[in-house]
mmCIF file of C-alpha atoms and ligand atoms in Angstrom:
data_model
loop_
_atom_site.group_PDB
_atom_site.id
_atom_site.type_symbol
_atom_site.label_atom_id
_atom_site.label_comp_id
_atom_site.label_asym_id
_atom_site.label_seq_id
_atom_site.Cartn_x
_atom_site.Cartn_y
_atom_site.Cartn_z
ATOM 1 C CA UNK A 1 83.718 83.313 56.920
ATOM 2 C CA UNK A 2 80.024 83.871 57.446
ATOM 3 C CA UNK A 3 78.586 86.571 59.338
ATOM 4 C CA UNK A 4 75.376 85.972 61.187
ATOM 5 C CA UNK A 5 73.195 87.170 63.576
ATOM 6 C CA UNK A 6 70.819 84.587 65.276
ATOM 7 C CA UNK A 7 67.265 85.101 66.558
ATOM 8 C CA UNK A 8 67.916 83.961 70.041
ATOM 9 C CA UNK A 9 64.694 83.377 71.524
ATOM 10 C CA UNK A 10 62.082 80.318 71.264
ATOM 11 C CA UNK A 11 59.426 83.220 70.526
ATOM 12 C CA UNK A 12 58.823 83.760 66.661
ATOM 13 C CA UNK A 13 60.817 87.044 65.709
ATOM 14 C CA UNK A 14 58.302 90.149 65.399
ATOM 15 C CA UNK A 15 57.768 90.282 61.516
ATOM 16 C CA UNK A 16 58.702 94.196 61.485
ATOM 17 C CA UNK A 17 61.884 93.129 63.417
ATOM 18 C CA UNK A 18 62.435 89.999 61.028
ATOM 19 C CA UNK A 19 61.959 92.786 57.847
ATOM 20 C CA UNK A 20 64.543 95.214 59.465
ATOM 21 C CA UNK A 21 67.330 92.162 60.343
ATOM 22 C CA UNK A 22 67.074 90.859 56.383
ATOM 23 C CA UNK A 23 67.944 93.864 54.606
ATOM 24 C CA UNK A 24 70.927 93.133 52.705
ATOM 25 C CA UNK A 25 71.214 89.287 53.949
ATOM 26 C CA UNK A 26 72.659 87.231 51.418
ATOM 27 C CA UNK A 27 70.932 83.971 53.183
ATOM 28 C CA UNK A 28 68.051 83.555 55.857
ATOM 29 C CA UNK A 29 67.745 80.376 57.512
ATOM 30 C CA UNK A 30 63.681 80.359 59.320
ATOM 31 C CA UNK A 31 61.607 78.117 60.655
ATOM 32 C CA UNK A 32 57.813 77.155 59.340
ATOM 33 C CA UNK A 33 56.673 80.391 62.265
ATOM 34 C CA UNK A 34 57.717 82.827 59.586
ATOM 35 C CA UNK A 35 56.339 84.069 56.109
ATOM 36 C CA UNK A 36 58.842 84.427 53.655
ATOM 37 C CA UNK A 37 56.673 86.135 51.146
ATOM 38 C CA UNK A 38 56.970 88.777 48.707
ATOM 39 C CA UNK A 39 57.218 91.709 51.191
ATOM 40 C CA UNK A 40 59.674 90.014 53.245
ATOM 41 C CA UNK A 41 62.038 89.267 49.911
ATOM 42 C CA UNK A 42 61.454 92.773 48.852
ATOM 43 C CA UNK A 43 62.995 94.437 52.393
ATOM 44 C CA UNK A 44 66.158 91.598 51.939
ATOM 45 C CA UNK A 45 67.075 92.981 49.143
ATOM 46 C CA UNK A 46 69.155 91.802 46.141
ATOM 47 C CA UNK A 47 71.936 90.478 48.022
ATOM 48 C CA UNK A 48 69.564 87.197 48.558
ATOM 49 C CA UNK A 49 70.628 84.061 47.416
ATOM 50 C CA UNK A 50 69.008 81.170 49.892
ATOM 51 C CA UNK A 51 66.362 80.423 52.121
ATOM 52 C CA UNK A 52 66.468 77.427 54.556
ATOM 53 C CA UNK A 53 63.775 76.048 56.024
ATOM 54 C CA UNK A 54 63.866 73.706 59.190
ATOM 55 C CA UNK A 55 61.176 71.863 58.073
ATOM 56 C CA UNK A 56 59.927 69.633 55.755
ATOM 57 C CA UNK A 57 56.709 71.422 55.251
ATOM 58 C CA UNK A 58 57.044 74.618 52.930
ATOM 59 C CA UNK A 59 53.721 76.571 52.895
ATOM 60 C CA UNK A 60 55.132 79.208 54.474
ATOM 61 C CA UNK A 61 57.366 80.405 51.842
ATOM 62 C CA UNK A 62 55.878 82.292 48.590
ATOM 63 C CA UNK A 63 57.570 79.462 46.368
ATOM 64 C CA UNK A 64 56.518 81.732 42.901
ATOM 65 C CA UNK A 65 58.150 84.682 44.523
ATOM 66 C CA UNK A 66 61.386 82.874 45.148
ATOM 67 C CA UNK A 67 61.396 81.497 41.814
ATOM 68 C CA UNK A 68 60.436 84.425 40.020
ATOM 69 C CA UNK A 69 63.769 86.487 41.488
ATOM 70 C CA UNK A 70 66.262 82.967 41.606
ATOM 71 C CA UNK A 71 66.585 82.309 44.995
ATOM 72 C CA UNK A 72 67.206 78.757 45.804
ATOM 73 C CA UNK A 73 65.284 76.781 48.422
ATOM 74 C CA UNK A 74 66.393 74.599 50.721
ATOM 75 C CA UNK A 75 63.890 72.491 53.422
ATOM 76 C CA UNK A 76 64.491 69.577 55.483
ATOM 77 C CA UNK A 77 62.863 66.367 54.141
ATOM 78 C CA UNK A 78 64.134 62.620 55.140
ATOM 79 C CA UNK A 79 65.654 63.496 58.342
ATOM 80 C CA UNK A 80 62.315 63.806 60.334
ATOM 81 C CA UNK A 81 60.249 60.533 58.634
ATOM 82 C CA UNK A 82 60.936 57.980 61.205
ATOM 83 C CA UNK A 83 60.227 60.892 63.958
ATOM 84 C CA UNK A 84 57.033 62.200 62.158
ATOM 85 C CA UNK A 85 55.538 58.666 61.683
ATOM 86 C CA UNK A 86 56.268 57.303 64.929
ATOM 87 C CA UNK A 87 54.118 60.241 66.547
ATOM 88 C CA UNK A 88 51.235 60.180 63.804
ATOM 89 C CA UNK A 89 51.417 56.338 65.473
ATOM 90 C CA UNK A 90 50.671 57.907 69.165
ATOM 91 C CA UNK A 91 48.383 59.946 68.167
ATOM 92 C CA UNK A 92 46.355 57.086 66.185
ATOM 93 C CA UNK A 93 46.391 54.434 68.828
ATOM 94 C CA UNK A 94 45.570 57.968 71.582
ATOM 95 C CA UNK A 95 42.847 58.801 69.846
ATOM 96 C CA UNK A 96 41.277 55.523 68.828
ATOM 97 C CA UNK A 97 41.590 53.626 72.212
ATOM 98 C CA UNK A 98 40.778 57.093 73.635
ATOM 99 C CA UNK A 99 43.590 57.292 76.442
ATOM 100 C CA UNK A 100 43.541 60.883 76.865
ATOM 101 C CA UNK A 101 39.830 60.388 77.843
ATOM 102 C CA UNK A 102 41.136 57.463 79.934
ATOM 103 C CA UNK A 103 44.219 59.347 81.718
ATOM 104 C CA UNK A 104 41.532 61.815 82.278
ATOM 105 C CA UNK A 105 38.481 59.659 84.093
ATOM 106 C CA UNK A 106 41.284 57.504 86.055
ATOM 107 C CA UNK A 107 42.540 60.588 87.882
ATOM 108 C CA UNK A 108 39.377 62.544 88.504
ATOM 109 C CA UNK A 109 37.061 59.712 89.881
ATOM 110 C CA UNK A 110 35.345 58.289 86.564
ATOM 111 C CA UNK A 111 36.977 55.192 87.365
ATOM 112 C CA UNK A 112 33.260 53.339 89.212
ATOM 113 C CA UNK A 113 34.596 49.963 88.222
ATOM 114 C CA UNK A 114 35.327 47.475 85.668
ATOM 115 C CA UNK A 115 32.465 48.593 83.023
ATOM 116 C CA UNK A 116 32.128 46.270 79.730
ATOM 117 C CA UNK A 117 31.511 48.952 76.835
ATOM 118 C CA UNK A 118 33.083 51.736 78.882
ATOM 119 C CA UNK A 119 36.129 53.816 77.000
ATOM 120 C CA UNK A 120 35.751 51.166 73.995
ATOM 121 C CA UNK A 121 37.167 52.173 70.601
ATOM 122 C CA UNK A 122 38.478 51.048 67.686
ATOM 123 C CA UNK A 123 40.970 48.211 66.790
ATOM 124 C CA UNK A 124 43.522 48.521 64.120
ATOM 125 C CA UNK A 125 43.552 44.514 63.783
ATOM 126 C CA UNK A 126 41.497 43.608 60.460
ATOM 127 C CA UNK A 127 41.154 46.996 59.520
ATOM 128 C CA UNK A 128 41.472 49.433 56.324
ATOM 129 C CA UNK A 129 44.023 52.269 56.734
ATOM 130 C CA UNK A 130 43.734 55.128 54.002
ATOM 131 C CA UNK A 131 46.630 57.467 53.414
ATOM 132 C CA UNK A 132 45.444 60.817 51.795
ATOM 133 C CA UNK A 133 49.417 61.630 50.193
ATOM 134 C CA UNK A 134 51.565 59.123 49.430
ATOM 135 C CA UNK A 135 55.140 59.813 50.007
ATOM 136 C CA UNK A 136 57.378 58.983 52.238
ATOM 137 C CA UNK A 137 56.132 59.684 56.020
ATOM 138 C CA UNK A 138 52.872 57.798 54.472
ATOM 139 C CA UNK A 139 55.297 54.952 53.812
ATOM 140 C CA UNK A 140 56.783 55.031 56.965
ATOM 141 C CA UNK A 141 53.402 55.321 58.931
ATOM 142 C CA UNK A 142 52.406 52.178 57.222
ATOM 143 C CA UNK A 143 55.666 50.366 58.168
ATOM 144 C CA UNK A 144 54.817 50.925 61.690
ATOM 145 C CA UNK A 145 50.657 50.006 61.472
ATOM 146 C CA UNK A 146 51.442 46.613 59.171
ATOM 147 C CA UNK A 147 52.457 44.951 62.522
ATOM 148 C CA UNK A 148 48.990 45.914 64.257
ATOM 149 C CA UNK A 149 47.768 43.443 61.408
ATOM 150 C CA UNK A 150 45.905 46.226 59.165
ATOM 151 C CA UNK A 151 44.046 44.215 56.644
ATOM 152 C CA UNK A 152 44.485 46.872 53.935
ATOM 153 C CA UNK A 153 46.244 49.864 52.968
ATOM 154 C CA UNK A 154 44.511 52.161 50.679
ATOM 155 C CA UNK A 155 45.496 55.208 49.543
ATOM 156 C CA UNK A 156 44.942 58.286 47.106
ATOM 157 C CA UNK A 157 47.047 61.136 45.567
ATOM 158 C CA UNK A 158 47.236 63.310 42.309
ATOM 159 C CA UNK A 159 48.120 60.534 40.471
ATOM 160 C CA UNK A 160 49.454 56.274 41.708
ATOM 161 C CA UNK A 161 52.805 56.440 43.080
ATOM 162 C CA UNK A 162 53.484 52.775 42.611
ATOM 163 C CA UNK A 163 57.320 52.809 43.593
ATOM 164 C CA UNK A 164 56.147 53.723 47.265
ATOM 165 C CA UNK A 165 52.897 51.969 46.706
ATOM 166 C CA UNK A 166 54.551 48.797 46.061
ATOM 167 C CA UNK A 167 56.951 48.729 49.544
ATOM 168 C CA UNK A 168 53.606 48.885 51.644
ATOM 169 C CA UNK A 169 51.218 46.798 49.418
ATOM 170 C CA UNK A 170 49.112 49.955 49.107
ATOM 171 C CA UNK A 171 46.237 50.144 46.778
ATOM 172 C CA UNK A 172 45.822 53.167 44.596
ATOM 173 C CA UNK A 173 41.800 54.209 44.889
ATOM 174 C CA UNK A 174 39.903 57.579 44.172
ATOM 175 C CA UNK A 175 39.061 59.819 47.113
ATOM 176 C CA UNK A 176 35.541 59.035 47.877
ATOM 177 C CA UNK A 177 36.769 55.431 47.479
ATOM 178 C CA UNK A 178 39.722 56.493 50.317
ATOM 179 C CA UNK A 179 36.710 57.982 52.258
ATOM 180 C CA UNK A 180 34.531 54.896 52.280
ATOM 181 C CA UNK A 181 36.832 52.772 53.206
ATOM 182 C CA UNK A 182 38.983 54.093 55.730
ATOM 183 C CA UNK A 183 38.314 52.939 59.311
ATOM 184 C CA UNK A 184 41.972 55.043 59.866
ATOM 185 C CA UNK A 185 42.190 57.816 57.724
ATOM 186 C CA UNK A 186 45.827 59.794 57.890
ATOM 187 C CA UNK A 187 46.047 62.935 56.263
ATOM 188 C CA UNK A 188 49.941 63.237 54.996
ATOM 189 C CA UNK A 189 49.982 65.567 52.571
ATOM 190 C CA UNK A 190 51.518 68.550 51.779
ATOM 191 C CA UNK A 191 49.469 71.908 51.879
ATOM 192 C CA UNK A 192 48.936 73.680 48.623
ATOM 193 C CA UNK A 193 46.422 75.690 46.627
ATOM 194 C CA UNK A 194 45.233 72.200 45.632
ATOM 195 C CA UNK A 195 45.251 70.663 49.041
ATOM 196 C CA UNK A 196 43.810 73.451 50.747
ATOM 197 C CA UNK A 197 40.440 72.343 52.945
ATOM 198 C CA UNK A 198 40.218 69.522 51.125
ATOM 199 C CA UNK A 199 39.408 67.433 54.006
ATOM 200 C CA UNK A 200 35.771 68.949 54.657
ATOM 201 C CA UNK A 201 32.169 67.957 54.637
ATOM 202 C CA UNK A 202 32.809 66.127 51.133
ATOM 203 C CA UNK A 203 35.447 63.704 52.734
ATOM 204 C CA UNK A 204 33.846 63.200 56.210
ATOM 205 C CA UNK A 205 30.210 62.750 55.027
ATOM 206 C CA UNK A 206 31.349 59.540 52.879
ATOM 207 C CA UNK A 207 33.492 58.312 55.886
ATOM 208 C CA UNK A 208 32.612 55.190 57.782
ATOM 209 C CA UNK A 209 30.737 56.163 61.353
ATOM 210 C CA UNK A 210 33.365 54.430 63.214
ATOM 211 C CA UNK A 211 36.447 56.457 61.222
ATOM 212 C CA UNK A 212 39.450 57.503 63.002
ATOM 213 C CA UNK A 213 40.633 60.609 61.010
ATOM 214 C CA UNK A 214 44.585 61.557 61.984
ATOM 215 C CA UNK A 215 45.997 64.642 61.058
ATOM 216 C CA UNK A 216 50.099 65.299 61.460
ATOM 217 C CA UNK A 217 50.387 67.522 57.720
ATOM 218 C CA UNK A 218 49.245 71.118 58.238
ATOM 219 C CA UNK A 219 45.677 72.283 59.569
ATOM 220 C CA UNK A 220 44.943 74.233 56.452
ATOM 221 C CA UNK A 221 44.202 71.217 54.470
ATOM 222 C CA UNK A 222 41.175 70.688 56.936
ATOM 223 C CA UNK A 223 38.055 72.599 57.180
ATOM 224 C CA UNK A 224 37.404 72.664 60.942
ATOM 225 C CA UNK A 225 34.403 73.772 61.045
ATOM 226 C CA UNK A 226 33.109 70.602 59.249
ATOM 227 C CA UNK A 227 35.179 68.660 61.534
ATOM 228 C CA UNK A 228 33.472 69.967 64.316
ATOM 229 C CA UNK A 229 30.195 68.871 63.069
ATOM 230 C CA UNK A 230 31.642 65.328 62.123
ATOM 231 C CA UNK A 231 32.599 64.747 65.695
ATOM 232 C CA UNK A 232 30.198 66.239 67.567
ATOM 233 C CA UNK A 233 27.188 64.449 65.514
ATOM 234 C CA UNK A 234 28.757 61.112 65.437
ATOM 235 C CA UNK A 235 29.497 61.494 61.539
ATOM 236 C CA UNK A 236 33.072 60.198 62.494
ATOM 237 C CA UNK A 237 34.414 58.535 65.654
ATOM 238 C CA UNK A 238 37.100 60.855 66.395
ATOM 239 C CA UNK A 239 39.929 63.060 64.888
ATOM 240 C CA UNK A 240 43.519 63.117 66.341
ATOM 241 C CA UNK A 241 45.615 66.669 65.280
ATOM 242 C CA UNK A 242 48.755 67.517 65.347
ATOM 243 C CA UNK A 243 48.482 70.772 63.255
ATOM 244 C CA UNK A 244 45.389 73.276 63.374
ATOM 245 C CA UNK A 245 44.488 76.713 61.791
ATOM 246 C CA UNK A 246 46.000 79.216 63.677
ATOM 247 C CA UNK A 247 48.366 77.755 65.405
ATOM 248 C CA UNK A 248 48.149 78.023 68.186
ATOM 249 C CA UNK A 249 44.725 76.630 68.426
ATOM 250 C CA UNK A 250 42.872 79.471 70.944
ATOM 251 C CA UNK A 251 42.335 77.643 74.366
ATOM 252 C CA UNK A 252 38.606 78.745 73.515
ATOM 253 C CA UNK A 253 38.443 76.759 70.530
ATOM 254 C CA UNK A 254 35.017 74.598 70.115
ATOM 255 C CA UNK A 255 37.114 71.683 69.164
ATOM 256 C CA UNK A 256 38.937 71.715 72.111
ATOM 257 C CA UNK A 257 35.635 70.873 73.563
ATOM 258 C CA UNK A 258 35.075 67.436 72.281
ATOM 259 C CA UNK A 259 35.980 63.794 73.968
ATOM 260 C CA UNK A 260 36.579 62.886 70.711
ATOM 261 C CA UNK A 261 39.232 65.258 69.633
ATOM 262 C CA UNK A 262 43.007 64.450 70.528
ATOM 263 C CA UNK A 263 44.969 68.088 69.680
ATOM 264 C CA UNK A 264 48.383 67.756 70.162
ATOM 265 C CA UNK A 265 50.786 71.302 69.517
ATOM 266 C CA UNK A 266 52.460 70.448 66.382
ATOM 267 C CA UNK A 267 55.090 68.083 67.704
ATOM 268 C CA UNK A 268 55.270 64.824 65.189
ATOM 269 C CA UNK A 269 59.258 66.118 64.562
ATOM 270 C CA UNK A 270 59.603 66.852 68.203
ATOM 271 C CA UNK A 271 62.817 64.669 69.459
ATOM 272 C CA UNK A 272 65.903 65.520 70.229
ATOM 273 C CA UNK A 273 67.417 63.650 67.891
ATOM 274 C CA UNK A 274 65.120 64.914 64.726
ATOM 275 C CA UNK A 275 65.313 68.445 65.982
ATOM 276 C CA UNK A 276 69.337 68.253 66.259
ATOM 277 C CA UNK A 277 69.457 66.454 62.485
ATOM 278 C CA UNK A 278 67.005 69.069 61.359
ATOM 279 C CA UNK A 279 68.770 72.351 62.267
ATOM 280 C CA UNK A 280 72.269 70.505 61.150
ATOM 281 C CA UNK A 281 70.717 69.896 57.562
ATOM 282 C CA UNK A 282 69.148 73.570 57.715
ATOM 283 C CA UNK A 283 72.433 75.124 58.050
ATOM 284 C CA UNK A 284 74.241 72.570 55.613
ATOM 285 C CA UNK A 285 71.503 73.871 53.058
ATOM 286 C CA UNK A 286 71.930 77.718 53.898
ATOM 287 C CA UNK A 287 75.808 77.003 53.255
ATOM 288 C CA UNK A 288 76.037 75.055 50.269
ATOM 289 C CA UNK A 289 73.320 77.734 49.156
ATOM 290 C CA UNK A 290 75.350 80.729 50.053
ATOM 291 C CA UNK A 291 78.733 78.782 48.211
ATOM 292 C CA UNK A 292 76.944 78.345 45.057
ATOM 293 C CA UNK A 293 77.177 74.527 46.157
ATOM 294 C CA UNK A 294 74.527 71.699 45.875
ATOM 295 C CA UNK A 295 72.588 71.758 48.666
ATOM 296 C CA UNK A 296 71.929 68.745 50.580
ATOM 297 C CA UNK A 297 68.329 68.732 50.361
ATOM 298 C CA UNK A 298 66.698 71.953 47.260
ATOM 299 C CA UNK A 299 63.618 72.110 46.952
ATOM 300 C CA UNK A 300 62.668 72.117 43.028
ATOM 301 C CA UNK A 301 60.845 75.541 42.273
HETATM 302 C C1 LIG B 401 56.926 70.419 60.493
HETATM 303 O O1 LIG B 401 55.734 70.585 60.491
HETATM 304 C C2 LIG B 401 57.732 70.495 59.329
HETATM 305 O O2 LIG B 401 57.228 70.924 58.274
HETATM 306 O O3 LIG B 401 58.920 70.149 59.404
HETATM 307 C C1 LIG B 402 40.487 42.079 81.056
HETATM 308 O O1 LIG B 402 41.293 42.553 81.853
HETATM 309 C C2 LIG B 402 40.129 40.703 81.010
HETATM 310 O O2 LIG B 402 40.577 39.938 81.885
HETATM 311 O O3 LIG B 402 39.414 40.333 80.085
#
């Protein structure tokens, strides 16, 4: 048998509450809200053997520092694709038709009349779409824009990934050829040291002026403040985010001040039935981890 005790409260735990609880914990199970770093592994203790992670993402977790003292990983990939690209979808179309803009006028009395330029955007039909990280939400993103007749997937990475490449007919090109291109630029990459604001005045001063940029990865792999000055000079058309440094984004937040900005609060794995096959696949991880078992989804350190 397995003794636990659960956090049991949609608020992150307080970290010096989180460091008392793990001492002597043989397996934590956490979710992306909480650093499992050094100082955290230190006041565990030996006893630990696995970390789970509901989520797919794992930037939140010292990955050296687990290696380093052999504690196996385990995160929940696969299980949230379909979920993750069908919102990165809603967000696109939101942010290049501009409906929250439109929601918005309707209901407070913009609405004069039929207007011929008014609320116009961008059309996916005949267009390029750039994915900045292939894998395989990227894939599945692409599944669900071919039908909108994109013209073109491009996309760029460390190095070609032709096996994925290949299912979506995308096109391998560097990343100021991505940034030229794109007229729908999703961002689907995971955040490292290498990935870190890499999505700054670089990328957004080659990008087309009518360029839809679409973030659903993590915030840190954007440099806001160049966003800002993107969209609010015209640089770009308009940027839809799902994920923002800090999270939350501060109701105060100059971004939150632009037309052309769609934030959402980090909900591309947000259904019921991701969220359910998510926490089932976290535990099945902490299990087989704590059993000496393969786990159903390790991460590789
Ligand atoms: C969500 O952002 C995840 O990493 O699962
Ligand atoms: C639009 O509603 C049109 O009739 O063109």
């Amino acid at each position: 048998t397995v003794q636990f005790e659960m956090w049991d409260s949609d608020e992150p735990v307080p970290r010096l509450e989180l460091l008392k609880k793990v001492k002597g914990c043989d397996g934590i199970l956490c979710v992306l809200t909480e650093k499992i770093d050094a100082q955290l592994l230190e006041a565990a203790g030996p006893n630990l053997k696995v970390v789970s992670t509901m989520s797919v993402g794992f930037d939140h977790l010292s990955l050296d520092e687990l290696k380093k003292r052999g504690i196996r990983v385990g995160y929940t990939p696969d299980v949230l694709t379909d979920c993750v690209a069908e919102l990165t979808v809603a967000l696109l179309l939101a942010t290049s038709r501009r409906l929250i803009e439109a929601t918005h006028e309707a209901k407070t009395g913009g609405w004069g009349t039929w207007r011929t330029l008014w609320l116009c955007g961008h059309e996916l039909a005949n267009s390029t779409v750039g994915i900045l990280g292939l894998g395989r939400i990227g894939v599945a993103i692409a599944e669900r824009l071919k039908p909108f007749k994109v013209k073109k997937f491009i996309y760029t990475d460390v190095a070609p990934r032709p096996e994925l490449a290949n299912m979506i007919e995308a096109e391998y090109v560097s990343f100021d050829e991505l940034a030229k291109q794109s007229d729908f630029l999703a961002v689907c990459c995971a955040l490292t040291q290498e990935t870190h604001g890499i999505c700054n005045w670089n990328l957004f001063s080659k990008m087309k002026k009518n360029a839809i940029f679409i973030n659903t990865s993590r915030g840190g792999v954007v440099n806001q403040e160049d966003l800002y000055e993107a969209l609010s000079t015209g640089l770009i058309a308009g940027a839809g985010l799902d994920v923002t440094t800090p999270e939350p984004l501060p109701t105060h937040h100059p971004l939150f001040t632009l037309k052309n900005c769609v934030i959402l609060p980090h909900i591309a794995s947000a259904s019921y039935t991701t969220r359910n096959a998510m926490s089932a696949l976290a535990a099945n991880n902490l299990l087989a981890g704590l059993r000496g078992e393969p786990m159903p989804k390790e991460l590789k350190l």
